Amino acid sequence: MLVKCETKSNRVKGLSFHPKLSWVLASLHNGTIQLWDYRIGALIDKFEEHEGGPVRGVCFHKSQPLFVSGGDDYKIKVWNYKLRRCIFTLLGHLDYIRTVEFHDEYPWILSASDDQTIRIWNWQSRSCIAVLTGHNHYVMCAHFHPKEDLVVSASLDQTVRVWDTSGLRDKTVSIGGGGPPSTQGAS
């Protein structure tokens, strides 16, 4: 074991490594998100804008100073850790949010919820661009495929589903920092 970061009495619901720094986000049952430096075992910061219970999902962005969180208040929050605050909230889920994740290339956030849906959000336009329906129980987690236009989800309906998201690329507008590389003018 490298180090132990103790959250005291709060149950940890979600975790995310920072892609470059020696940081870990821990989302807690009490609604707090803690930012730890795991090399020295020190609590760096706390984020406390979720209301009404656990924050179940958290994820750092690959290249921007951002992270996303989702919780039992049905809200997805996008945070700028350099500014030390939530910069906007995405609304649309009708029940607890279990997992959230940034896409590696597109300006997208994926969320899975107890409302039996998976949603894909464009975080630059701050809008929901897709609602994936078909599960008939809580969706416990969802993830983007690392290379292909696919999403995988798992539900308490005892199914794992793979979704084709290739049609969503047309709904994506990139304004730098997070979108795919441009292919215009390529020879």
Coordinates of C-alpha atoms in Angstrom, one line a residue:
M1 CA 0.0 0.0 0.0
L2 CA 1.3 3.4 -1.0
V3 CA -0.8 5.6 1.4
K4 CA -4.1 5.6 3.2
C5 CA -6.4 8.6 2.9
E6 CA -9.0 8.5 5.7
T7 CA -12.4 10.1 5.1
K8 CA -13.3 9.4 8.8
S9 CA -17.0 8.5 9.1
N10 CA -18.1 9.0 5.5
R11 CA -18.6 6.1 3.1
V12 CA -16.9 6.5 -0.2
K13 CA -19.2 6.0 -3.2
G14 CA -17.0 7.0 -6.1
L15 CA -13.3 7.5 -7.1
S16 CA -11.3 9.1 -9.9
F17 CA -7.6 9.4 -10.5
H18 CA -6.3 12.7 -12.0
P19 CA -4.7 11.8 -15.4
K20 CA -1.4 13.7 -14.6
L21 CA -1.3 14.9 -11.0
S22 CA -1.0 12.6 -7.9
W23 CA -4.6 13.4 -7.0
V24 CA -7.7 11.3 -6.3
L25 CA -11.3 12.5 -6.0
A26 CA -13.5 10.7 -3.5
S27 CA -17.3 11.2 -3.6
L28 CA -18.9 10.5 -0.2
H29 CA -22.2 9.3 1.2
N30 CA -22.7 12.7 3.0
G31 CA -22.7 14.7 -0.3
T32 CA -19.1 15.9 -0.1
I33 CA -16.4 15.4 -2.7
Q34 CA -12.8 15.3 -1.3
L35 CA -9.7 16.0 -3.3
W36 CA -6.6 14.1 -2.0
D37 CA -2.9 14.1 -2.9
Y38 CA -2.2 10.4 -2.6
R39 CA 1.6 10.8 -2.6
I40 CA 1.5 12.6 0.8
G41 CA -1.9 11.4 2.0
A42 CA -3.2 15.0 2.4
L43 CA -6.7 16.4 1.9
I44 CA -6.3 19.3 -0.5
D45 CA -9.9 20.5 -0.9
K46 CA -13.6 19.8 -0.3
F47 CA -16.5 20.5 -2.6
E48 CA -20.0 20.6 -1.0
E49 CA -22.7 21.8 -3.4
H50 CA -24.6 18.6 -3.8
E51 CA -27.8 18.5 -1.7
G52 CA -29.8 15.6 -0.3
G53 CA -27.4 12.7 0.2
P54 CA -24.7 10.7 -1.5
V55 CA -22.5 11.7 -4.4
R56 CA -22.2 8.4 -6.2
G57 CA -20.1 9.2 -9.3
V58 CA -17.1 11.4 -10.0
C59 CA -14.6 11.7 -12.8
F60 CA -11.7 14.0 -13.8
H61 CA -11.5 15.4 -17.3
K62 CA -8.5 14.2 -19.3
S63 CA -7.1 17.6 -20.2
Q64 CA -9.2 20.4 -18.8
P65 CA -9.1 21.6 -15.1
L66 CA -12.6 20.0 -14.6
F67 CA -14.3 17.1 -12.9
V68 CA -17.9 16.0 -13.0
S69 CA -20.1 14.6 -10.2
G70 CA -23.5 13.0 -10.0
G71 CA -25.6 12.2 -6.9
D72 CA -28.8 11.5 -5.2
D73 CA -30.0 15.1 -5.7
Y74 CA -30.5 14.1 -9.4
K75 CA -27.9 16.7 -10.5
I76 CA -24.8 16.4 -12.6
K77 CA -22.3 19.1 -11.6
V78 CA -19.3 20.2 -13.6
W79 CA -16.6 21.7 -11.4
N80 CA -13.4 23.7 -12.1
Y81 CA -10.9 22.7 -9.5
K82 CA -8.7 25.7 -10.2
L83 CA -11.6 28.0 -9.5
R84 CA -12.6 25.7 -6.6
R85 CA -16.3 25.8 -7.5
C86 CA -19.1 24.3 -9.5
I87 CA -19.4 26.1 -12.9
F88 CA -22.7 24.6 -14.0
T89 CA -25.3 22.0 -13.3
L90 CA -27.0 19.6 -15.7
L91 CA -30.6 18.7 -15.0
G92 CA -32.7 15.9 -16.6
H93 CA -32.4 12.7 -14.6
L94 CA -35.5 11.8 -12.5
D95 CA -33.7 9.6 -9.9
Y96 CA -30.3 9.0 -8.3
I97 CA -27.3 9.3 -10.6
R98 CA -25.0 6.3 -10.2
T99 CA -22.0 7.0 -12.4
V100 CA -20.7 9.9 -14.5
E101 CA -17.8 10.0 -17.0
F102 CA -16.1 12.3 -19.5
H103 CA -15.5 11.1 -23.0
D104 CA -11.8 11.1 -24.0
E105 CA -12.3 13.0 -27.3
Y106 CA -15.7 14.6 -27.5
P107 CA -17.1 17.2 -25.2
W108 CA -19.5 14.6 -23.7
I109 CA -20.5 13.4 -20.3
L110 CA -22.1 10.0 -19.8
S111 CA -24.5 9.5 -16.8
A112 CA -26.3 6.4 -15.6
S113 CA -29.3 6.7 -13.3
D114 CA -31.9 4.9 -11.2
D115 CA -34.5 6.4 -13.6
Q116 CA -33.5 3.5 -15.9
T117 CA -31.8 5.8 -18.5
I118 CA -28.3 6.6 -19.6
R119 CA -27.8 10.1 -20.8
I120 CA -25.1 11.7 -22.9
W121 CA -24.5 15.4 -22.4
N122 CA -22.5 18.0 -24.4
W123 CA -20.7 19.8 -21.6
Q124 CA -19.8 22.7 -23.9
S125 CA -23.3 23.5 -25.0
R126 CA -24.6 22.3 -21.6
S127 CA -27.3 20.2 -23.2
C128 CA -28.5 16.6 -23.2
I129 CA -27.9 15.1 -26.7
A130 CA -29.1 11.6 -26.1
V131 CA -31.3 9.5 -23.7
L132 CA -30.7 5.8 -24.0
T133 CA -33.7 3.8 -22.9
G134 CA -34.4 0.1 -22.7
H135 CA -33.4 -1.0 -19.2
N136 CA -36.3 -1.8 -16.9
H137 CA -34.5 -1.3 -13.6
Y138 CA -31.8 0.9 -12.1
V139 CA -28.8 1.5 -14.4
M140 CA -25.9 0.9 -12.0
C141 CA -23.0 2.0 -14.3
A142 CA -22.2 3.0 -17.9
H143 CA -18.9 3.7 -19.7
F144 CA -17.7 5.0 -23.0
H145 CA -15.6 2.6 -25.2
P146 CA -12.0 3.9 -25.2
K147 CA -11.8 3.9 -29.1
E148 CA -15.1 3.2 -30.7
D149 CA -18.5 5.0 -30.7
L150 CA -20.0 2.7 -28.1
V151 CA -21.4 2.8 -24.6
V152 CA -21.8 -0.1 -22.3
S153 CA -24.3 -0.1 -19.4
A154 CA -25.3 -2.5 -16.6
S155 CA -28.6 -2.6 -14.8
L156 CA -30.3 -4.4 -12.0
D157 CA -32.6 -5.8 -14.8
Q158 CA -29.7 -8.4 -15.1
T159 CA -28.6 -7.1 -18.5
V160 CA -25.4 -5.5 -19.9
R161 CA -26.2 -3.5 -23.0
V162 CA -23.9 -2.1 -25.7
W163 CA -25.1 1.0 -27.4
D164 CA -24.0 2.5 -30.8
T165 CA -23.4 6.2 -30.4
S166 CA -21.9 6.9 -33.9
G167 CA -24.9 9.1 -34.9
L168 CA -24.1 11.6 -32.1
R169 CA -21.0 12.9 -33.7
D170 CA -23.1 15.3 -35.8
K171 CA -24.6 16.8 -32.6
T172 CA -21.2 17.7 -31.3
V173 CA -19.8 21.2 -31.6
S174 CA -16.2 21.6 -30.3
I175 CA -14.9 24.9 -29.2
G176 CA -11.4 23.8 -28.4
G177 CA -10.2 21.7 -25.5
G178 CA -12.1 18.5 -25.4
G179 CA -13.4 17.9 -28.9
P180 CA -11.9 15.6 -31.5
P181 CA -9.2 16.8 -33.8
S182 CA -10.5 18.6 -36.9
T183 CA -10.2 16.7 -40.2
Q184 CA -11.1 19.7 -42.4
G185 CA -8.5 20.5 -45.0
A186 CA -6.6 17.3 -44.3
S187 CA -4.9 15.8 -47.4

